[in-house]
Amino acid sequence: MEGNVIVGQSGGPTAVINSSLAGVYKTAKDRGAKKVYGMLHGIKGLIDGKYVDLDDKIRNDLEIDLLKRTPSSFLGSCRYKLPEIREGLDLYEKIFKQLEALDIKYFFYIGGNDSMDTIKKLSDYAILTNSDIHFMGVPKTIDNDLAITDHTPGFGSAAKFIASTMKEIIRDGLVYDYPTISIVEIMGRNAGWLTAASALARGEDCEGVDLIYLPEKVFDIDHFMERMKELTSQNRSLVIALSEGIKVADGRYVFELADHVEMVDAFGHKTLSGSAKFLSDKIAAELGIRTRAIEFSTLQRCASHMASRVDITEAFNVGGSAVKAAFEGETGKVIVLKRISDDPYMCITECADVHKIANIEKKVPLEWITDDDYVTEDMIKYIHPLIQQELPAIMVDGLPRHLNINR
Amino acid sequence: MEGNVIVGQSGGPTAVINSSLAGVYKTAKDRGAKKVYGMLHGIKGLIDGKYVDLDDKIRNDLEIDLLKRTPSSFLGSCRYKLPEIREGLDLYEKIFKQLEALDIKYFFYIGGNDSMDTIKKLSDYAILTNSDIHFMGVPKTIDNDLAITDHTPGFGSAAKFIASTMKEIIRDGLVYDYPTISIVEIMGRNAGWLTAASALARGEDCEGVDLIYLPEKVFDIDHFMERMKELTSQNRSLVIALSEGIKVADGRYVFELADHVEMVDAFGHKTLSGSAKFLSDKIAAELGIRTRAIEFSTLQRCASHMASRVDITEAFNVGGSAVKAAFEGETGKVIVLKRISDDPYMCITECADVHKIANIEKKVPLEWITDDDYVTEDMIKYIHPLIQQELPAIMVDGLPRHLNINR
């Protein structure tokens, strides 16, 4: 085949983003690619001329298997938004010169919403300039907020970590004979998918979380405090799951009701957190109940040791499918997952136009959120197949082994 | 054999406290105990007449194996300190009447420092009143702060979770091409053992944490900020581990330098947390560097899915040894672990006088803390064998299975 391949990773890491990298690398090599380059720190690194030959970094099949089990972006990441084409012609020209110098014909970018924006702009520029480089998006995000695709690689593993850890926190939280309230804060700015995954903790051997609050619904603090009073008056201990992005009626985040420093990232996203802490302090002060605020924080997106095998396999497959589609002539597309059946669970990959995906957020349907602060069976049925099975960590000297690009 | 057995659990849960319960139960049954009762919520529950026949709750060998993998206290816990004997004669009389009514001859209490105080007082009372009930302590605490014993069951699993998760956080934290600082706050009021375990993350495939701060040494904020400036000026990203209990020179906890609500538990222990958040806010504000504060919180003490097999086995063995020793006539003792060899690692159990253990805290030796804010090889050699090997979770429907006393 003609030309070389380059692949990059962008945005927040996930537990399985490297499985997609493995899928791109292995499929490209298997299908005859001479060189597969990796951008270091995404498009930003490419602009600065930073890339590696992946043959030097993934040396054998064992390392491919380690790569699948390595959290975070093996190649490094960036949070860099390309300018609109008309406002950045010099930059686009520079990027395409760089690609031509490496004889790149196939460009893969593994990332979320913001990364799909990069694919959209580069493939648009290619059309405008009659370039024959193929640009394909490979989806990832723990947030599960990409449009069109049934779900996003990365979500299933984060959901599995959340449900597993929630089971452990519930065991820990119900241990005393007086009421305690544990409030667990879960990632999710505008979409509550991850927080909803806490519902999977409930089962034959587990009481489950008591209440679930998603950002799709206005958070009513008075109602919340009433429920706390009512439920703990029965001497019950509670475990509550809430999204970092819950907001009160006037549009402020719950954590903004406390004193707090705000930070904004390169995409203008606020760095959120502190709603669980704010509410647990409020309950302790006003109701005199012992509370504990827990933030899953970074752990929920990098817990490869608890990754879902379904997710790892799908992440690998979207990478492989992107290569196959690009080699067959596609460009300006994103690989999406289409669920064929719930039971038995079956999911296939398809191509979707990147313009229909970039910059669109998929939220939890309101009809999947119940009036008594929980989620419906439909929600549980949707997430359930995505957390199934394991790909056990390769344990070396007591710890999970990773593949490190610098070692 | 004569008489029955009762066992209780107390204090903060660990990932393997139920393995000690399994050790007490199975060894007692194997050695001919007719009844093995479990106190619900420790001595507090016993006083209130709350107990179960464990044969009804642990029904077969599979359930023993599930019990070993179940975090937190299967029987429920309490934070209840018995009064001094002379100040609570009525209460002691009530407890002993309760024990006599159940024909208890052997009393086992699984817990940390405060629980060993309970064993001390009950066995002292037994001597004073010529009771023939045997009282034995079974040590547990993630904090590893019990005297005499080489280490404490529960510590190895928490250490393994910390080192494993730290490896994942390091991969996540080093992903960008600009400096970021991740500060991870780890449990440990006065003893830094758990925080020191983060040193095990460093290895062939991992850069490791950069700096480690334990409560045994005064925390110098100016020195800390200087180091932040110096290290990030090389465009390096950092991952820092610190104990929740670090204090500045005037004796205040670091988190007390911020506005904060304090809570005090039944033993007068302050509920600590917030030092990582305080320092990360300070760095962001003064140095303009992106920071992230992460608290391992409850997760580090209940992560049975990442338990150390060495720890699970030792936890089981201290339970079993307590039964053996009591059945052979010991009372007023605690089972301790004695390390015979580092390499190959070998550890045996012994009996120690409870008066020599209760209410004494074992801290990290100062010579194991280095001047450049890290720990020595001796420290790493000490912890290393305790995190080895796994007892994989029994996964059912995608999640770790537990044994639940209420189901």
JSON list of N, CA and C in Angstrom, two decimals, chain A residues 16 20 137-141 144 146-156 310-319 321 334-341 345-352 357 362 382 386:
[
{"chain": "A", "resi": 16, "resn": "VAL", "atom": "N", "xyz": [-8.84, 2.87, 28.48]},
{"chain": "A", "resi": 16, "resn": "VAL", "atom": "CA", "xyz": [-8.70, 2.01, 27.30]},
{"chain": "A", "resi": 16, "resn": "VAL", "atom": "C", "xyz": [-8.31, 2.78, 26.04]},
{"chain": "A", "resi": 20, "resn": "SER", "atom": "N", "xyz": [-7.31, 1.45, 21.78]},
{"chain": "A", "resi": 20, "resn": "SER", "atom": "CA", "xyz": [-7.59, 1.97, 20.44]},
{"chain": "A", "resi": 20, "resn": "SER", "atom": "C", "xyz": [-6.30, 2.24, 19.67]},
{"chain": "A", "resi": 137, "resn": "GLY", "atom": "N", "xyz": [-11.59, 9.83, 12.66]},
{"chain": "A", "resi": 137, "resn": "GLY", "atom": "CA", "xyz": [-11.70, 9.98, 14.11]},
{"chain": "A", "resi": 137, "resn": "GLY", "atom": "C", "xyz": [-11.96, 8.64, 14.78]},
{"chain": "A", "resi": 138, "resn": "VAL", "atom": "N", "xyz": [-11.30, 8.43, 15.90]},
{"chain": "A", "resi": 138, "resn": "VAL", "atom": "CA", "xyz": [-11.52, 7.22, 16.70]},
{"chain": "A", "resi": 138, "resn": "VAL", "atom": "C", "xyz": [-12.04, 7.70, 18.06]},
{"chain": "A", "resi": 139, "resn": "PRO", "atom": "N", "xyz": [-13.29, 7.36, 18.39]},
{"chain": "A", "resi": 139, "resn": "PRO", "atom": "CA", "xyz": [-13.89, 7.98, 19.57]},
{"chain": "A", "resi": 139, "resn": "PRO", "atom": "C", "xyz": [-13.38, 7.39, 20.89]},
{"chain": "A", "resi": 140, "resn": "LYS", "atom": "N", "xyz": [-13.24, 8.23, 21.86]},
{"chain": "A", "resi": 140, "resn": "LYS", "atom": "CA", "xyz": [-12.99, 7.83, 23.25]},
{"chain": "A", "resi": 140, "resn": "LYS", "atom": "C", "xyz": [-13.53, 8.94, 24.13]},
{"chain": "A", "resi": 141, "resn": "THR", "atom": "N", "xyz": [-14.09, 8.58, 25.21]},
{"chain": "A", "resi": 141, "resn": "THR", "atom": "CA", "xyz": [-14.34, 9.49, 26.32]},
{"chain": "A", "resi": 141, "resn": "THR", "atom": "C", "xyz": [-15.08, 8.74, 27.41]},
{"chain": "A", "resi": 144, "resn": "ASN", "atom": "N", "xyz": [-19.08, 9.46, 27.77]},
{"chain": "A", "resi": 144, "resn": "ASN", "atom": "CA", "xyz": [-20.13, 8.85, 26.95]},
{"chain": "A", "resi": 144, "resn": "ASN", "atom": "C", "xyz": [-21.04, 9.89, 26.31]},
{"chain": "A", "resi": 146, "resn": "LEU", "atom": "N", "xyz": [-20.69, 11.48, 23.31]},
{"chain": "A", "resi": 146, "resn": "LEU", "atom": "CA", "xyz": [-20.62, 11.69, 21.86]},
{"chain": "A", "resi": 146, "resn": "LEU", "atom": "C", "xyz": [-21.94, 11.31, 21.20]},
{"chain": "A", "resi": 147, "resn": "ALA", "atom": "N", "xyz": [-22.31, 12.08, 20.19]},
{"chain": "A", "resi": 147, "resn": "ALA", "atom": "CA", "xyz": [-23.55, 11.82, 19.46]},
{"chain": "A", "resi": 147, "resn": "ALA", "atom": "C", "xyz": [-23.40, 10.60, 18.55]},
{"chain": "A", "resi": 148, "resn": "ILE", "atom": "N", "xyz": [-24.53, 10.09, 18.10]},
{"chain": "A", "resi": 148, "resn": "ILE", "atom": "CA", "xyz": [-24.66, 9.01, 17.11]},
{"chain": "A", "resi": 148, "resn": "ILE", "atom": "C", "xyz": [-24.20, 7.65, 17.62]},
{"chain": "A", "resi": 149, "resn": "THR", "atom": "N", "xyz": [-22.99, 7.56, 18.17]},
{"chain": "A", "resi": 149, "resn": "THR", "atom": "CA", "xyz": [-22.50, 6.26, 18.65]},
{"chain": "A", "resi": 149, "resn": "THR", "atom": "C", "xyz": [-23.35, 5.78, 19.83]},
{"chain": "A", "resi": 150, "resn": "ASP", "atom": "N", "xyz": [-23.61, 4.46, 19.88]},
{"chain": "A", "resi": 150, "resn": "ASP", "atom": "CA", "xyz": [-24.41, 3.91, 20.98]},
{"chain": "A", "resi": 150, "resn": "ASP", "atom": "C", "xyz": [-23.78, 4.26, 22.32]},
{"chain": "A", "resi": 151, "resn": "HIS", "atom": "N", "xyz": [-22.46, 4.14, 22.37]},
{"chain": "A", "resi": 151, "resn": "HIS", "atom": "CA", "xyz": [-21.72, 4.52, 23.56]},
{"chain": "A", "resi": 151, "resn": "HIS", "atom": "C", "xyz": [-20.28, 4.77, 23.12]},
{"chain": "A", "resi": 152, "resn": "THR", "atom": "N", "xyz": [-19.44, 5.20, 24.02]},
{"chain": "A", "resi": 152, "resn": "THR", "atom": "CA", "xyz": [-18.08, 5.59, 23.66]},
{"chain": "A", "resi": 152, "resn": "THR", "atom": "C", "xyz": [-17.08, 4.68, 24.36]},
{"chain": "A", "resi": 153, "resn": "PRO", "atom": "N", "xyz": [-16.08, 4.18, 23.63]},
{"chain": "A", "resi": 153, "resn": "PRO", "atom": "CA", "xyz": [-15.02, 3.44, 24.31]},
{"chain": "A", "resi": 153, "resn": "PRO", "atom": "C", "xyz": [-14.43, 4.29, 25.45]},
{"chain": "A", "resi": 154, "resn": "GLY", "atom": "N", "xyz": [-14.19, 3.64, 26.58]},
{"chain": "A", "resi": 154, "resn": "GLY", "atom": "CA", "xyz": [-13.72, 4.35, 27.76]},
{"chain": "A", "resi": 154, "resn": "GLY", "atom": "C", "xyz": [-14.81, 4.44, 28.81]},
{"chain": "A", "resi": 155, "resn": "PHE", "atom": "N", "xyz": [-16.05, 4.56, 28.33]},
{"chain": "A", "resi": 155, "resn": "PHE", "atom": "CA", "xyz": [-17.18, 4.68, 29.26]},
{"chain": "A", "resi": 155, "resn": "PHE", "atom": "C", "xyz": [-17.39, 3.38, 30.05]},
{"chain": "A", "resi": 156, "resn": "GLY", "atom": "N", "xyz": [-17.38, 2.25, 29.36]},
{"chain": "A", "resi": 156, "resn": "GLY", "atom": "CA", "xyz": [-17.66, 0.97, 30.02]},
{"chain": "A", "resi": 156, "resn": "GLY", "atom": "C", "xyz": [-16.70, 0.68, 31.16]},
{"chain": "A", "resi": 310, "resn": "VAL", "atom": "N", "xyz": [-15.21, -6.02, 27.56]},
{"chain": "A", "resi": 310, "resn": "VAL", "atom": "CA", "xyz": [-16.05, -5.57, 26.45]},
{"chain": "A", "resi": 310, "resn": "VAL", "atom": "C", "xyz": [-15.53, -4.22, 25.94]},
{"chain": "A", "resi": 311, "resn": "ASP", "atom": "N", "xyz": [-15.23, -3.33, 26.87]},
{"chain": "A", "resi": 311, "resn": "ASP", "atom": "CA", "xyz": [-14.75, -1.99, 26.50]},
{"chain": "A", "resi": 311, "resn": "ASP", "atom": "C", "xyz": [-13.38, -2.05, 25.83]},
{"chain": "A", "resi": 312, "resn": "ILE", "atom": "N", "xyz": [-12.48, -2.84, 26.40]},
{"chain": "A", "resi": 312, "resn": "ILE", "atom": "CA", "xyz": [-11.13, -2.96, 25.82]},
{"chain": "A", "resi": 312, "resn": "ILE", "atom": "C", "xyz": [-11.22, -3.48, 24.38]},
{"chain": "A", "resi": 313, "resn": "THR", "atom": "N", "xyz": [-12.07, -4.50, 24.20]},
{"chain": "A", "resi": 313, "resn": "THR", "atom": "CA", "xyz": [-12.22, -5.09, 22.87]},
{"chain": "A", "resi": 313, "resn": "THR", "atom": "C", "xyz": [-12.82, -4.08, 21.90]},
{"chain": "A", "resi": 314, "resn": "GLU", "atom": "N", "xyz": [-13.86, -3.37, 22.34]},
{"chain": "A", "resi": 314, "resn": "GLU", "atom": "CA", "xyz": [-14.48, -2.39, 21.46]},
{"chain": "A", "resi": 314, "resn": "GLU", "atom": "C", "xyz": [-13.53, -1.23, 21.14]},
{"chain": "A", "resi": 315, "resn": "ALA", "atom": "N", "xyz": [-12.74, -0.84, 22.15]},
{"chain": "A", "resi": 315, "resn": "ALA", "atom": "CA", "xyz": [-11.78, 0.25, 21.91]},
{"chain": "A", "resi": 315, "resn": "ALA", "atom": "C", "xyz": [-10.76, -0.18, 20.86]},
{"chain": "A", "resi": 316, "resn": "PHE", "atom": "N", "xyz": [-10.30, -1.43, 20.96]},
{"chain": "A", "resi": 316, "resn": "PHE", "atom": "CA", "xyz": [-9.38, -1.97, 19.96]},
{"chain": "A", "resi": 316, "resn": "PHE", "atom": "C", "xyz": [-10.06, -1.99, 18.58]},
{"chain": "A", "resi": 317, "resn": "ASN", "atom": "N", "xyz": [-11.32, -2.43, 18.57]},
{"chain": "A", "resi": 317, "resn": "ASN", "atom": "CA", "xyz": [-12.04, -2.57, 17.31]},
{"chain": "A", "resi": 317, "resn": "ASN", "atom": "C", "xyz": [-12.32, -1.25, 16.61]},
{"chain": "A", "resi": 318, "resn": "VAL", "atom": "N", "xyz": [-12.65, -0.20, 17.37]},
{"chain": "A", "resi": 318, "resn": "VAL", "atom": "CA", "xyz": [-12.89, 1.09, 16.69]},
{"chain": "A", "resi": 318, "resn": "VAL", "atom": "C", "xyz": [-11.60, 1.60, 16.06]},
{"chain": "A", "resi": 319, "resn": "GLY", "atom": "N", "xyz": [-10.46, 1.32, 16.73]},
{"chain": "A", "resi": 319, "resn": "GLY", "atom": "CA", "xyz": [-9.17, 1.67, 16.12]},
{"chain": "A", "resi": 319, "resn": "GLY", "atom": "C", "xyz": [-8.95, 0.90, 14.84]},
{"chain": "A", "resi": 321, "resn": "SER", "atom": "N", "xyz": [-11.19, -0.64, 12.95]},
{"chain": "A", "resi": 321, "resn": "SER", "atom": "CA", "xyz": [-12.19, -0.30, 11.93]},
{"chain": "A", "resi": 321, "resn": "SER", "atom": "C", "xyz": [-11.85, 1.02, 11.25]},
{"chain": "A", "resi": 334, "resn": "VAL", "atom": "N", "xyz": [-15.96, 9.34, 11.44]},
{"chain": "A", "resi": 334, "resn": "VAL", "atom": "CA", "xyz": [-15.67, 8.84, 12.79]},
{"chain": "A", "resi": 334, "resn": "VAL", "atom": "C", "xyz": [-16.26, 7.44, 12.89]},
{"chain": "A", "resi": 335, "resn": "ILE", "atom": "N", "xyz": [-15.55, 6.55, 13.51]},
{"chain": "A", "resi": 335, "resn": "ILE", "atom": "CA", "xyz": [-16.11, 5.22, 13.74]},
{"chain": "A", "resi": 335, "resn": "ILE", "atom": "C", "xyz": [-17.09, 5.30, 14.91]},
{"chain": "A", "resi": 336, "resn": "VAL", "atom": "N", "xyz": [-18.27, 4.76, 14.73]},
{"chain": "A", "resi": 336, "resn": "VAL", "atom": "CA", "xyz": [-19.24, 4.74, 15.82]},
{"chain": "A", "resi": 336, "resn": "VAL", "atom": "C", "xyz": [-19.65, 3.29, 16.09]},
{"chain": "A", "resi": 337, "resn": "LEU", "atom": "N", "xyz": [-20.21, 3.09, 17.28]},
{"chain": "A", "resi": 337, "resn": "LEU", "atom": "CA", "xyz": [-20.68, 1.77, 17.68]},
{"chain": "A", "resi": 337, "resn": "LEU", "atom": "C", "xyz": [-22.19, 1.71, 17.52]},
{"chain": "A", "resi": 338, "resn": "LYS", "atom": "N", "xyz": [-22.68, 0.64, 16.92]},
{"chain": "A", "resi": 338, "resn": "LYS", "atom": "CA", "xyz": [-24.12, 0.47, 16.76]},
{"chain": "A", "resi": 338, "resn": "LYS", "atom": "C", "xyz": [-24.53, -0.81, 17.46]},
{"chain": "A", "resi": 339, "resn": "ARG", "atom": "N", "xyz": [-25.45, -0.67, 18.42]},
{"chain": "A", "resi": 339, "resn": "ARG", "atom": "CA", "xyz": [-25.89, -1.84, 19.17]},
{"chain": "A", "resi": 339, "resn": "ARG", "atom": "C", "xyz": [-26.94, -2.60, 18.37]},
{"chain": "A", "resi": 340, "resn": "ILE", "atom": "N", "xyz": [-26.66, -3.87, 18.11]},
{"chain": "A", "resi": 340, "resn": "ILE", "atom": "CA", "xyz": [-27.57, -4.70, 17.32]},
{"chain": "A", "resi": 340, "resn": "ILE", "atom": "C", "xyz": [-28.56, -5.39, 18.24]},
{"chain": "A", "resi": 341, "resn": "SER", "atom": "N", "xyz": [-28.09, -5.70, 19.46]},
{"chain": "A", "resi": 341, "resn": "SER", "atom": "CA", "xyz": [-28.94, -6.46, 20.37]},
{"chain": "A", "resi": 341, "resn": "SER", "atom": "C", "xyz": [-28.45, -6.26, 21.79]},
{"chain": "A", "resi": 345, "resn": "TYR", "atom": "N", "xyz": [-25.78, -9.38, 24.04]},
{"chain": "A", "resi": 345, "resn": "TYR", "atom": "CA", "xyz": [-25.25, -8.10, 23.62]},
{"chain": "A", "resi": 345, "resn": "TYR", "atom": "C", "xyz": [-24.41, -8.24, 22.36]},
{"chain": "A", "resi": 346, "resn": "MET", "atom": "N", "xyz": [-24.73, -7.42, 21.35]},
{"chain": "A", "resi": 346, "resn": "MET", "atom": "CA", "xyz": [-23.94, -7.40, 20.12]},
{"chain": "A", "resi": 346, "resn": "MET", "atom": "C", "xyz": [-23.83, -5.97, 19.63]},
{"chain": "A", "resi": 347, "resn": "CYS", "atom": "N", "xyz": [-22.65, -5.62, 19.22]},
{"chain": "A", "resi": 347, "resn": "CYS", "atom": "CA", "xyz": [-22.39, -4.25, 18.80]},
{"chain": "A", "resi": 347, "resn": "CYS", "atom": "C", "xyz": [-21.44, -4.30, 17.60]},
{"chain": "A", "resi": 348, "resn": "ILE", "atom": "N", "xyz": [-21.73, -3.52, 16.58]},
{"chain": "A", "resi": 348, "resn": "ILE", "atom": "CA", "xyz": [-20.85, -3.46, 15.42]},
{"chain": "A", "resi": 348, "resn": "ILE", "atom": "C", "xyz": [-20.33, -2.03, 15.24]},
{"chain": "A", "resi": 349, "resn": "THR", "atom": "N", "xyz": [-19.33, -1.88, 14.37]},
{"chain": "A", "resi": 349, "resn": "THR", "atom": "CA", "xyz": [-18.83, -0.53, 14.08]},
{"chain": "A", "resi": 349, "resn": "THR", "atom": "C", "xyz": [-19.38, -0.06, 12.74]},
{"chain": "A", "resi": 350, "resn": "GLU", "atom": "N", "xyz": [-19.57, 1.26, 12.65]},
{"chain": "A", "resi": 350, "resn": "GLU", "atom": "CA", "xyz": [-19.97, 1.89, 11.40]},
{"chain": "A", "resi": 350, "resn": "GLU", "atom": "C", "xyz": [-19.20, 3.20, 11.24]},
{"chain": "A", "resi": 351, "resn": "CYS", "atom": "N", "xyz": [-19.29, 3.79, 10.06]},
{"chain": "A", "resi": 351, "resn": "CYS", "atom": "CA", "xyz": [-18.69, 5.11, 9.85]},
{"chain": "A", "resi": 351, "resn": "CYS", "atom": "C", "xyz": [-19.78, 6.18, 9.93]},
{"chain": "A", "resi": 352, "resn": "ALA", "atom": "N", "xyz": [-19.45, 7.29, 10.56]},
{"chain": "A", "resi": 352, "resn": "ALA", "atom": "CA", "xyz": [-20.40, 8.42, 10.57]},
{"chain": "A", "resi": 352, "resn": "ALA", "atom": "C", "xyz": [-19.65, 9.68, 10.15]},
{"chain": "A", "resi": 357, "resn": "ILE", "atom": "N", "xyz": [-20.99, 14.78, 14.38]},
{"chain": "A", "resi": 357, "resn": "ILE", "atom": "CA", "xyz": [-20.57, 14.35, 15.72]},
{"chain": "A", "resi": 357, "resn": "ILE", "atom": "C", "xyz": [-19.85, 15.45, 16.48]},
{"chain": "A", "resi": 362, "resn": "LYS", "atom": "N", "xyz": [-24.10, 14.38, 23.86]},
{"chain": "A", "resi": 362, "resn": "LYS", "atom": "CA", "xyz": [-25.25, 13.50, 24.08]},
{"chain": "A", "resi": 362, "resn": "LYS", "atom": "C", "xyz": [-25.52, 13.39, 25.58]},
{"chain": "A", "resi": 382, "resn": "TYR", "atom": "N", "xyz": [-29.09, -0.48, 29.59]},
{"chain": "A", "resi": 382, "resn": "TYR", "atom": "CA", "xyz": [-28.18, 0.12, 28.61]},
{"chain": "A", "resi": 382, "resn": "TYR", "atom": "C", "xyz": [-26.72, -0.05, 29.03]},
{"chain": "A", "resi": 386, "resn": "LEU", "atom": "N", "xyz": [-21.96, -3.22, 29.06]},
{"chain": "A", "resi": 386, "resn": "LEU", "atom": "CA", "xyz": [-20.70, -2.52, 28.79]},
{"chain": "A", "resi": 386, "resn": "LEU", "atom": "C", "xyz": [-19.64, -2.74, 29.87]}
]
